[in-house]
Coordinates of C-alpha atoms and ligand atoms in Angstrom, one line a residue:
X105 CA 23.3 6.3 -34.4
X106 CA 19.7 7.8 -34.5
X107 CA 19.6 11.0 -31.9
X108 CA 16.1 11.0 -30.6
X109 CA 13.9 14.0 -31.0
X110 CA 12.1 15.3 -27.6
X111 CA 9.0 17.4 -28.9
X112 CA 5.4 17.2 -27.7
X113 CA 4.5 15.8 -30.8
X114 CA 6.2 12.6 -29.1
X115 CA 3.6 11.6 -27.0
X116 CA 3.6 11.7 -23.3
X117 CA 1.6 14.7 -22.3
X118 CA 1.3 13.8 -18.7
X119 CA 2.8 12.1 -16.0
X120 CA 1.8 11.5 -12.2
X121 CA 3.5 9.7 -9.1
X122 CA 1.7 7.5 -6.1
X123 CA 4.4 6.1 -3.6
X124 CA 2.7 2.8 -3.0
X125 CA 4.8 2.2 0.1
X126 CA 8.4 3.8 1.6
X127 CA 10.2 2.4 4.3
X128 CA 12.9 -0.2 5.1
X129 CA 10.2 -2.6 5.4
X130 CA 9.5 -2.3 1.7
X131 CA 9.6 0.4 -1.3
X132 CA 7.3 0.7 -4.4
X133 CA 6.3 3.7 -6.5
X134 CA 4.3 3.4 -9.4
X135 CA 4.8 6.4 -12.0
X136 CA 2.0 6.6 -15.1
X137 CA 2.7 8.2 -18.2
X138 CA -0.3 9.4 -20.2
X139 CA -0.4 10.2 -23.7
X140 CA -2.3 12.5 -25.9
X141 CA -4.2 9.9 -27.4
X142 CA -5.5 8.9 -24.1
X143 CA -3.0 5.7 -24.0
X144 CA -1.2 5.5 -21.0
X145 CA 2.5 3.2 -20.0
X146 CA 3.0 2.4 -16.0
X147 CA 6.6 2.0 -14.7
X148 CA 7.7 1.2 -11.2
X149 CA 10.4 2.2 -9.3
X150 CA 11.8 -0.4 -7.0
X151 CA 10.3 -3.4 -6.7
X152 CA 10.8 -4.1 -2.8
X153 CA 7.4 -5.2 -2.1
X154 CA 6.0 -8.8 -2.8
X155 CA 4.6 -9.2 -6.2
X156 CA 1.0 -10.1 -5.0
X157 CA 1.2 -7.0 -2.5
X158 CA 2.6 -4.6 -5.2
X159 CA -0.6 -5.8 -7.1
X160 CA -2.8 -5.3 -4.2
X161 CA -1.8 -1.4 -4.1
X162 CA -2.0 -0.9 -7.6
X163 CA -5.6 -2.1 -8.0
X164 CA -6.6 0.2 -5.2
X165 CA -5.2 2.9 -7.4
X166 CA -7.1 1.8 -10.2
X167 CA -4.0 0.4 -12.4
X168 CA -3.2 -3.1 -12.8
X169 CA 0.4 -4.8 -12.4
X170 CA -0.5 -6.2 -16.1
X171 CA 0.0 -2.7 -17.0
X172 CA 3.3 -2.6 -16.1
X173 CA 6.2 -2.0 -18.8
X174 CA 9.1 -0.6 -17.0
X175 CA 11.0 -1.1 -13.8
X176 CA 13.5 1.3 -12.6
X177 CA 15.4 -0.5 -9.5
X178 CA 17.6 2.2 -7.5
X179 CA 19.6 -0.4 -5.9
X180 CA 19.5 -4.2 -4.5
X181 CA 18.8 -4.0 -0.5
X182 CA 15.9 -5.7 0.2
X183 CA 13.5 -3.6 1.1
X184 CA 13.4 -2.4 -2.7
X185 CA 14.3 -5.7 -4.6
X186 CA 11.8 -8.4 -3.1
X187 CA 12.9 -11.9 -3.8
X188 CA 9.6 -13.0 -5.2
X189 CA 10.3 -10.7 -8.4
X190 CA 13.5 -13.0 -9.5
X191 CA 11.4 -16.0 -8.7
X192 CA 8.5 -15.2 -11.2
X193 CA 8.6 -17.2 -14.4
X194 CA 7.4 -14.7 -16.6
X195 CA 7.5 -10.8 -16.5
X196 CA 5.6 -8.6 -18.5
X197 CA 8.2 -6.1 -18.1
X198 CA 11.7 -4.4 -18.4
X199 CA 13.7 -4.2 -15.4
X200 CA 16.1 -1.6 -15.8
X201 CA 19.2 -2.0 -13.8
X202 CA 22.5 0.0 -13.6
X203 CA 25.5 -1.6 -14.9
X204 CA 27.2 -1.2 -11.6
X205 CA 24.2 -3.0 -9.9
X206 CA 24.7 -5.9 -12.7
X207 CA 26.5 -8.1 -10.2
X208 CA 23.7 -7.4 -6.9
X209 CA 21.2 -7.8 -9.5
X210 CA 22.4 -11.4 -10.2
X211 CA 23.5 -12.2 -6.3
X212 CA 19.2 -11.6 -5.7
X213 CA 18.8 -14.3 -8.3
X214 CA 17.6 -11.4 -11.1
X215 CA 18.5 -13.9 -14.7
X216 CA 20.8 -11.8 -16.7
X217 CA 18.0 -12.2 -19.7
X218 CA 15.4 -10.3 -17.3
X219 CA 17.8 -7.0 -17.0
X220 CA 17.5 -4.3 -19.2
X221 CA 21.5 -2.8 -18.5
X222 CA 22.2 0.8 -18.8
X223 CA 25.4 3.3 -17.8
X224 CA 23.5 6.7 -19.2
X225 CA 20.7 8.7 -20.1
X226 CA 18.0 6.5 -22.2
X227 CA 14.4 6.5 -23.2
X228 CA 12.3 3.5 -21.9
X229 CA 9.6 4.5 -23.7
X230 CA 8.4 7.3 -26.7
X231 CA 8.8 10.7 -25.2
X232 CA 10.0 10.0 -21.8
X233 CA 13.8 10.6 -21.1
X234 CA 15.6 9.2 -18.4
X235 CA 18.3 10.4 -16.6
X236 CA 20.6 9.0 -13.4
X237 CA 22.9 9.8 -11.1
X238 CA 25.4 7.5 -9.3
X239 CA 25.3 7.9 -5.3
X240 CA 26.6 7.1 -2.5
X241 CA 24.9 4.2 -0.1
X242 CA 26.8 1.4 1.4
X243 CA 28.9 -0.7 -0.3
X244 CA 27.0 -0.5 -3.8
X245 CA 25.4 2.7 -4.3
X246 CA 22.5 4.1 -5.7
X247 CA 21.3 5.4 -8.7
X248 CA 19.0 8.4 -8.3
X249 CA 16.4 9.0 -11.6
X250 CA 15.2 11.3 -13.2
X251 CA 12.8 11.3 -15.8
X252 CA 11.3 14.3 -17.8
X253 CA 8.2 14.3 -20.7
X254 CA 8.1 15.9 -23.6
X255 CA 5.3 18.3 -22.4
X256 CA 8.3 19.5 -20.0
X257 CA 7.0 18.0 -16.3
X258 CA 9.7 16.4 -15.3
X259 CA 9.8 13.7 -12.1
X260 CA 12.8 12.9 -9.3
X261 CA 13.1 9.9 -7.4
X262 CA 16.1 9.8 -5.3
X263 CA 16.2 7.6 -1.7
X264 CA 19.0 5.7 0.2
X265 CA 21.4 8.5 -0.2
X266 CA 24.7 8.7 2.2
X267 CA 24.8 12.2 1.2
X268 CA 23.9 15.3 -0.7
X269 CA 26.3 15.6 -3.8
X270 CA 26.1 18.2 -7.0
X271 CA 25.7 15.3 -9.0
X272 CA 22.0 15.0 -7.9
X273 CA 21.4 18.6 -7.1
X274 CA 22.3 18.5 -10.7
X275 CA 20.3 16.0 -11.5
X276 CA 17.0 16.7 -10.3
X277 CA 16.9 20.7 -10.3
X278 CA 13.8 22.1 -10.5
X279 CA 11.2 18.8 -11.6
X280 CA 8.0 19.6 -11.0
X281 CA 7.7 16.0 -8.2
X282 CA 10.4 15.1 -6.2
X283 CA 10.3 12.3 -4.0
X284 CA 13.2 12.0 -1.9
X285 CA 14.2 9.9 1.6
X286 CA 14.1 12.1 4.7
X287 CA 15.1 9.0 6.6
X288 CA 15.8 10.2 10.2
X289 CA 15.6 12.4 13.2
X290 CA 19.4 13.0 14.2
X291 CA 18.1 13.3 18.1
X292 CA 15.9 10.3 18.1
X293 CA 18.5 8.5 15.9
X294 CA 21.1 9.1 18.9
X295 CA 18.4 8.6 21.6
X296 CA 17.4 5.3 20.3
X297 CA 18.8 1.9 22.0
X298 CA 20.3 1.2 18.5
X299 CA 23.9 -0.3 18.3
X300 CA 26.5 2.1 18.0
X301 CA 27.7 0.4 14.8
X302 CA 24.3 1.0 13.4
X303 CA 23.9 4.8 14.2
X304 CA 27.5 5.4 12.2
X305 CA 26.3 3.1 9.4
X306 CA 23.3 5.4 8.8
X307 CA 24.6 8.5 9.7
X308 CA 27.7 8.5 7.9
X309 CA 27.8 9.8 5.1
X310 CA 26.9 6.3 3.0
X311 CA 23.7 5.5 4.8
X312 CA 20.7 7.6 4.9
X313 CA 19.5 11.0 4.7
X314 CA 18.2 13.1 7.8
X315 CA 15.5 15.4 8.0
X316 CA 17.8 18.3 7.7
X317 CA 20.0 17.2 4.7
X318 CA 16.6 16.6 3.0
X319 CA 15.2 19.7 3.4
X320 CA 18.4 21.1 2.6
X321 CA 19.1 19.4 -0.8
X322 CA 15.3 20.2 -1.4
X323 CA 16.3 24.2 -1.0
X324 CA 18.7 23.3 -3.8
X325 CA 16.5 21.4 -6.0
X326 CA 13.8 24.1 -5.9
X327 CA 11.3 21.7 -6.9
X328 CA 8.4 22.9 -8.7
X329 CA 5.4 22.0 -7.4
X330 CA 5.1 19.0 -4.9
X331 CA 7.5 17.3 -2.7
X332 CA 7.3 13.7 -1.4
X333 CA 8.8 12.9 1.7
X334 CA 9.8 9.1 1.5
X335 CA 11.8 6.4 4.1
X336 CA 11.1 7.8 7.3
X337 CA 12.7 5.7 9.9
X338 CA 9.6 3.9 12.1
X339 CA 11.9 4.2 15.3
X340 CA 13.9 7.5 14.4
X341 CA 11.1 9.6 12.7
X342 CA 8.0 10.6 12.6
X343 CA 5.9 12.7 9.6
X344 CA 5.1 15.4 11.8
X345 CA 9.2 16.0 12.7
X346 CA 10.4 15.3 8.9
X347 CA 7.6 17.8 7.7
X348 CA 8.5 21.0 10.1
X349 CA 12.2 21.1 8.4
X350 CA 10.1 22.2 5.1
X351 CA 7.8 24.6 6.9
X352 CA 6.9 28.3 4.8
X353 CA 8.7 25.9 1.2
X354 CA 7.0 27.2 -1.6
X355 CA 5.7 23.9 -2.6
X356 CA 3.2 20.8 -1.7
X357 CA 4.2 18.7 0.8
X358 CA 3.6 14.5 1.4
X359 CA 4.4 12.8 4.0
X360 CA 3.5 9.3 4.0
X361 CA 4.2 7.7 7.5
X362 CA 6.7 4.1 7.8
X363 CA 5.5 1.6 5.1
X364 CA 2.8 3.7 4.5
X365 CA 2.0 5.5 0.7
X366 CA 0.2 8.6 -0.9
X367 CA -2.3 9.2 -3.2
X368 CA -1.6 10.1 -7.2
X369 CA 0.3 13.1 -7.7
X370 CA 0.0 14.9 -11.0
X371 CA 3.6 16.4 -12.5
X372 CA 2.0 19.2 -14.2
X373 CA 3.0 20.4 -17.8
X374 CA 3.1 23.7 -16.8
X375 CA 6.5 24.7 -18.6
X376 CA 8.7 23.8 -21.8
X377 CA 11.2 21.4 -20.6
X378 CA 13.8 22.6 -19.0
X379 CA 16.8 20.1 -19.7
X380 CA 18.4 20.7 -23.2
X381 CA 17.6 17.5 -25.2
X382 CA 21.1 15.5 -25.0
X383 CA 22.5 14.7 -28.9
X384 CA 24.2 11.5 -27.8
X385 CA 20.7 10.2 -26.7
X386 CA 19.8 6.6 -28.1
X387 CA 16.6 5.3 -29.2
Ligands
ZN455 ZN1 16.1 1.3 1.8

């Protein structure tokens, strides 16, 4: 039972976040970790664009899906599992899966022998550290991540949430990037012809997060540096709505429109890390 050391001297100096696409008609970010040497490791989270397309978006990026060592899926909907992942023959990389997500995982036709299972924090590669959260969404949750460096920037990705809980305030308090669902506009959400089984579905309390509740668990975050604004609703949103609930935040705001992405965003090593190195951590 090996504890693993977290100390700049392990390797990944920097690390920076491009959403490659957000919205229920398909999720994809790509995060790159950058070592001191000049070596770098590419991980995505979610996988709910086509394989061919999620390689399209990475070239224009100027990474390469054969670059790819890590997957981090949040849950199995399919706008952030796409089918054509289980189908491949070979993948050049670990998909990491909750345990609770075991049984989706296999319903989407994900092999058992492709998952890479975990219930806690764990490293997926030298000197990055992640962590999760369980949430609430639907009938089989989410799992919000977060993963800190050793040079102390830290990233959050949490989307699909039903709700705010302490859990992921917890979790994700004070990365430098945060990218987190600000799914709807409560007045267009009730002003749209949507059925009335819909609206309760999203709005309560297991769906999806509104403008408001994002802004509001980003108050409580207190993230760092830059905030990404991710999922808006392509009927019940619009960028220019989700980004005036952040207006005067002491931080730098994207806010890619429906299905649409943003450009690299650097997690800056600004500070020593700020989570205390966990002694029941595995490598
Ligand atoms: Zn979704």
């Amino acid at each position: 039972m090996a504890s693993a050391a977290f100390g700049p001297s392990d390797g990944a100096t920097r690390a920076r976040l491009s959403v490659l696409a957000s919205g229920s008609s398909g999720n994809c970010s790509a995060i790159e970790f950058r070592r001191r040497d000049g070596s770098r490791r590419l991980a995505l989270v979610d996988l709910g664009l086509s394989p061919r397309r999620t390689q399209k978006l990475l070239h224009e990026r100027g990474v390469s899906l054969s670059e790819v060592t890590d997957a981090f899926v949040t849950h199995f909907d399919r706008d952030h599992f796409h089918a054509g992942w289980a189908a491949r023959e070979h993948l050049p990389f670990a998909i990491h899966v909750h345990e609770r997500h075991e049984v989706w995982a296999r319903r989407c036709g994900l092999a058992p022998k492709r998952m890479s299972l975990f219930d806690g924090p764990f490293m997926p590669m030298p000197g990055v550290r992640t962590s999760t959260s369980e949430e609430f969404h639907d009938e089989m949750g989410v799992i919000a991540y977060r993963f800190d460096i050793s040079s102390g920037a830290s990233l959050g990705y949490a989307t699909d949430l039903g709700s705010v809980t302490s859990d992921l305030i917890d979790l994700l308090h004070k990365v430098s990037v945060l990218a987190i669902e600000s799914n709807y506009c409560p007045k267009l959400q009730e002003a749209s012809p949507r059925p009335a089984f819909l609206k309760r579905r999203i709005m309560g309390g297991a769906g999806h997060l509104s403008n408001q509740q994002a802004a509001h668990a980003t108050e409580l975050i207190e993230p760092r540096d830059h905030v990404v604004l991710m999922h808006l609703s392509r009927d019940c949103n619009a960028p220019g709505v989700a980004q005036a609930a952040h207006d005067g935040r002491p931080y730098a705001l994207s806010v890619p429109a429906h299905g649409e992405g943003t450009d690299w965003i650097d997690a800056p090593p600004d500070r020593p890390a700020v989570r205390t190195p966990s002694a029941e951590l595995h490598v």
